[in-house]
Amino acid sequence: MFDTVCVGAGLIGGVQAALLRRSRHLPRPKVLLTDGARRPSFSSQLTKNIRQIAVNPGSRQLLQDTGAWEKLGNSPWAVNKITVWDSMGHGGLEFEAKHEENPIFHITEVPAISAAGVDAAEDAGVELMFESKLENIKIPNRFNQAIQDTDYVSFKINESEFETRLLLGCDGANSSVRKAAGLGQLSKNYDQRGFVCTVRAENVADNRTAFQRFLPSGDVIALLPCEEDQLSIVWSCAASKAKMLESLDADELISKINEYLVNDETPTLIKTLHNSLSFIPKSIGLKTEMRVDPPIITEVLSPTGSFPLGSALATNMVAPRTAILGDAAHRVHPFAGQGANMGWRDVELLTDELERAHLSGIDYTSQLSLSKYEKAALLEHAAFMSGLEGLKQLYKTNATPFVLARNVGTMLVNNNSALKDIFISRAS
Amino acid sequence: MFRRPRSLLRSLEVARGQITRSSRSIGTLNDSEVAKFGAMNRDWWDQNGQNSPLHSLNKLRVGYVRDLLRKTVSNPPPGLPLFGKKILDVGCGGGILAEGLAQLGAEVTAIDASEELISVAEERRKRKGIENLTYLDVLVEDLQEIESRFDLVISSEVLEHVEEPWAFVAYCSNLVKKDGDLVLTTINRTIQSRILAIELAERFAGLLPRGTHDWDKFVTVEELIMDLREVKFRVEDIKGMRWNPFTNEWQWSNSLDVNYLLHAKDDKSFMS
Ligand SMILES: Cc1cc2nc3c(=O)[nH]c(=O)nc-3n(C[C@H](O)[C@H](O)[C@H](O)COP(=O)(O)OP(=O)(O)OC[C@H]3O[C@@H](n4cnc5c(N)ncnc54)[C@H](O)[C@@H]3O)c2cc1C
């Protein structure tokens, strides 16, 4: 019998498993971390991974607390500035961290974070099982009179039967735990994809600035620095355009990107944004009306690829002895740069509630405990994603700034300290 | 509260003492009250059921005991702030409070007059493999002869159901170690409690099963303080507790008009 089983060792699972074991307020639970895929490993420096994400300061703190951050060595790349612009000649916006030791976020390779999470979990005494698919997941009824609320989740791995007091679905967008628990989801799929690749660039100075350009077509191009002269590109665009970009050879691609970075466009974003900037956190300086001098791409360093874009939010995040976290519960457009950061926020919210329940003499795997997590997480994410409808508009109309301003506004109303810096992360 | 027919007499080992189920005459047992709770056994652990306020009350009562005793536990293992503390829960019912205290590492002995409820509690304990928790279906008067005493004796939401509260308090206090603590939670006998606990909660809203409480049995703060003074216990703290039926959350309150918690300590050494 396990106390907790975390299904999925992606960005969220390993961190969650490690945190439960390291908690000072839980009695050293017996935890299993399992994944259908192979154990994630740190990639060699030679093959640059195409997936990079922005880790915001709250998430970095969590990764530090679990011992995962130190395993990344100095590979996370600190970013001190974000430049947002929609047209040349007119002013762009620039956000800058006031102190270099508190960067706005760190750009980090996705598989490296997963690998660090798994290593941290292993150090903390979590049992690991890879290339193991969970089958026959049985979630108990809400309350069984005959055995007074002592029934647990059972499942099979490689034909062996296991039981756990708590099942945590950290198994991504296509979560099998979510399905087994019958948890509903509201989702929107746009006919959009995120085209990604890693490039070398000139004109990047010390390369501590992230760029984001909004185009009237609805495209958003994000350039995330990840080494002295390298940028990770995430270009959200119509599915057909993503396919077109994927089909280009390196030279064609370079000129296409450069063209889109310098083409003059009608200014729509900046003016509206100016009116809604009072919420920028004090640790961030803001300059407006600047002239933007974007990087010049010189070389493609990675294979290219694209991911379908969509938004989804689970209608429920818990079932008896079961909870879902991360992409299993919500997905957002990468323009928000928040997918993983929201997932780590789930880890914090859930762990807090489990600890609080335990210290209050309540079985932390019981409904009284899990329903508090659900309430806290849905409240935060629903406010965040009330832009879900807005996001749809984003891809249909040119009203990007309105959507942006609205999403940011809702989040600040939410008045959550971990979300204070969200605008910054969103623009990554 | 707890007396049983002779036919159920049996002996049980606790610590070093030999305990026999009593048939003594100054009992605190009220048979009809015991039968009433025994009948609720099937739903005892349903957090959404009739006992939902008892489940959520753990936040206050377990929290109180945790904060009271944690200073006296040095270097507790993670998640076990009450590690090794000896606690007696008198009138444990199906074990909601007792399990809550045991999960924080205390060595808990929990007793109740209802055999049905003790068997519910014991089934759960076995299934969950909790080792630092012992259930006994005996009365508090039956424990008077045992040698061991407890760091803390708690009786939560029981006093309002017993026959002779003064005797019950005396029996409980006698099981507290020198310098140990006694914690009681109950309902005050006031107009407010009459309206809230009985007219509203039971009759009108049906939040509690009808007949859960008998208002005449409620114990006022003053009466309880007097009873404690009789046995030389000094009151350290009295706090009001308020339940929100819509959120099923409990909060500390300045008002002692309805639910309250009282903490007392052995005053004998203090007096001499
Ligand atoms: C183009 C793009 C750019 C992005 N940029 C950012 C960014 O800048 N910042 C940010 O915060 N987020 C970003 N995101 C989002 C981020 O990648 C996700 O939110 C994050 O990966 C979610 O983590 P997760 O652990 O929930 O799921 P995943 O990382 O998807 O992990 C799920 C794991 O579960 C395993 N699994 C699945 N099913 C099973 C099963 N049945 N049994 C066992 N194991 C199973 C999988 O093998 C996998 O290891 C971006 C996403 C995209 C597509």
Coordinates of N, CA, C and O in Angstrom, one line a residue, chain A residues 86 90-91 93 267-277 289 401:
Chain A
D86 N 4.8 45.8 -31.4 CA 4.0 45.3 -32.5 C 4.3 46.0 -33.8 O 3.9 45.6 -34.8
H90 N 7.4 52.8 -34.1 CA 6.6 53.3 -32.9 C 7.2 52.7 -31.7 O 8.1 51.8 -31.7
G91 N 6.7 53.2 -30.6 CA 7.3 52.7 -29.3 C 7.0 51.3 -29.0 O 5.9 50.8 -29.2
L93 N 7.4 48.4 -25.6 CA 7.4 48.4 -24.2 C 8.6 47.6 -23.7 O 8.9 46.5 -24.3
P267 N 0.3 49.7 -35.5 CA 0.4 49.7 -34.1 C -1.0 49.5 -33.4 O -1.8 50.4 -33.6
T268 N -1.3 48.5 -32.8 CA -2.6 48.3 -32.1 C -2.3 48.0 -30.7 O -3.1 48.5 -29.8
L269 N -1.3 47.3 -30.4 CA -1.1 46.8 -29.1 C -0.7 47.9 -28.1 O -1.3 48.1 -27.0
I270 N 0.3 48.7 -28.4 CA 0.9 49.5 -27.4 C 0.0 50.6 -26.8 O 0.0 50.7 -25.6
K271 N -0.8 51.2 -27.6 CA -1.6 52.3 -27.1 C -2.5 51.8 -26.0 O -2.6 52.4 -24.9
T272 N -3.1 50.7 -26.3 CA -4.1 50.1 -25.3 C -3.3 49.7 -24.0 O -3.8 49.9 -22.9
L273 N -2.2 49.1 -24.2 CA -1.4 48.6 -23.1 C -1.0 49.7 -22.2 O -1.1 49.6 -21.0
H274 N -0.7 50.9 -22.8 CA -0.3 52.0 -21.9 C -1.3 52.4 -20.9 O -1.0 52.8 -19.8
N275 N -2.5 52.1 -21.2 CA -3.6 52.5 -20.3 C -3.8 51.5 -19.2 O -4.6 51.8 -18.3
S276 N -3.2 50.4 -19.3 CA -3.4 49.4 -18.2 C -2.2 48.9 -17.6 O -2.0 47.7 -17.3
L277 N -1.3 49.8 -17.4 CA 0.0 49.3 -16.9 C 0.3 49.6 -15.4 O 1.4 49.3 -14.9
E289 N 7.5 53.7 -25.2 CA 7.8 54.5 -26.3 C 9.3 54.2 -26.8 O 10.0 55.1 -27.2
P401 N -4.5 43.4 -27.8 CA -4.2 44.1 -26.6 C -5.4 44.1 -25.6 O -5.2 44.1 -24.4

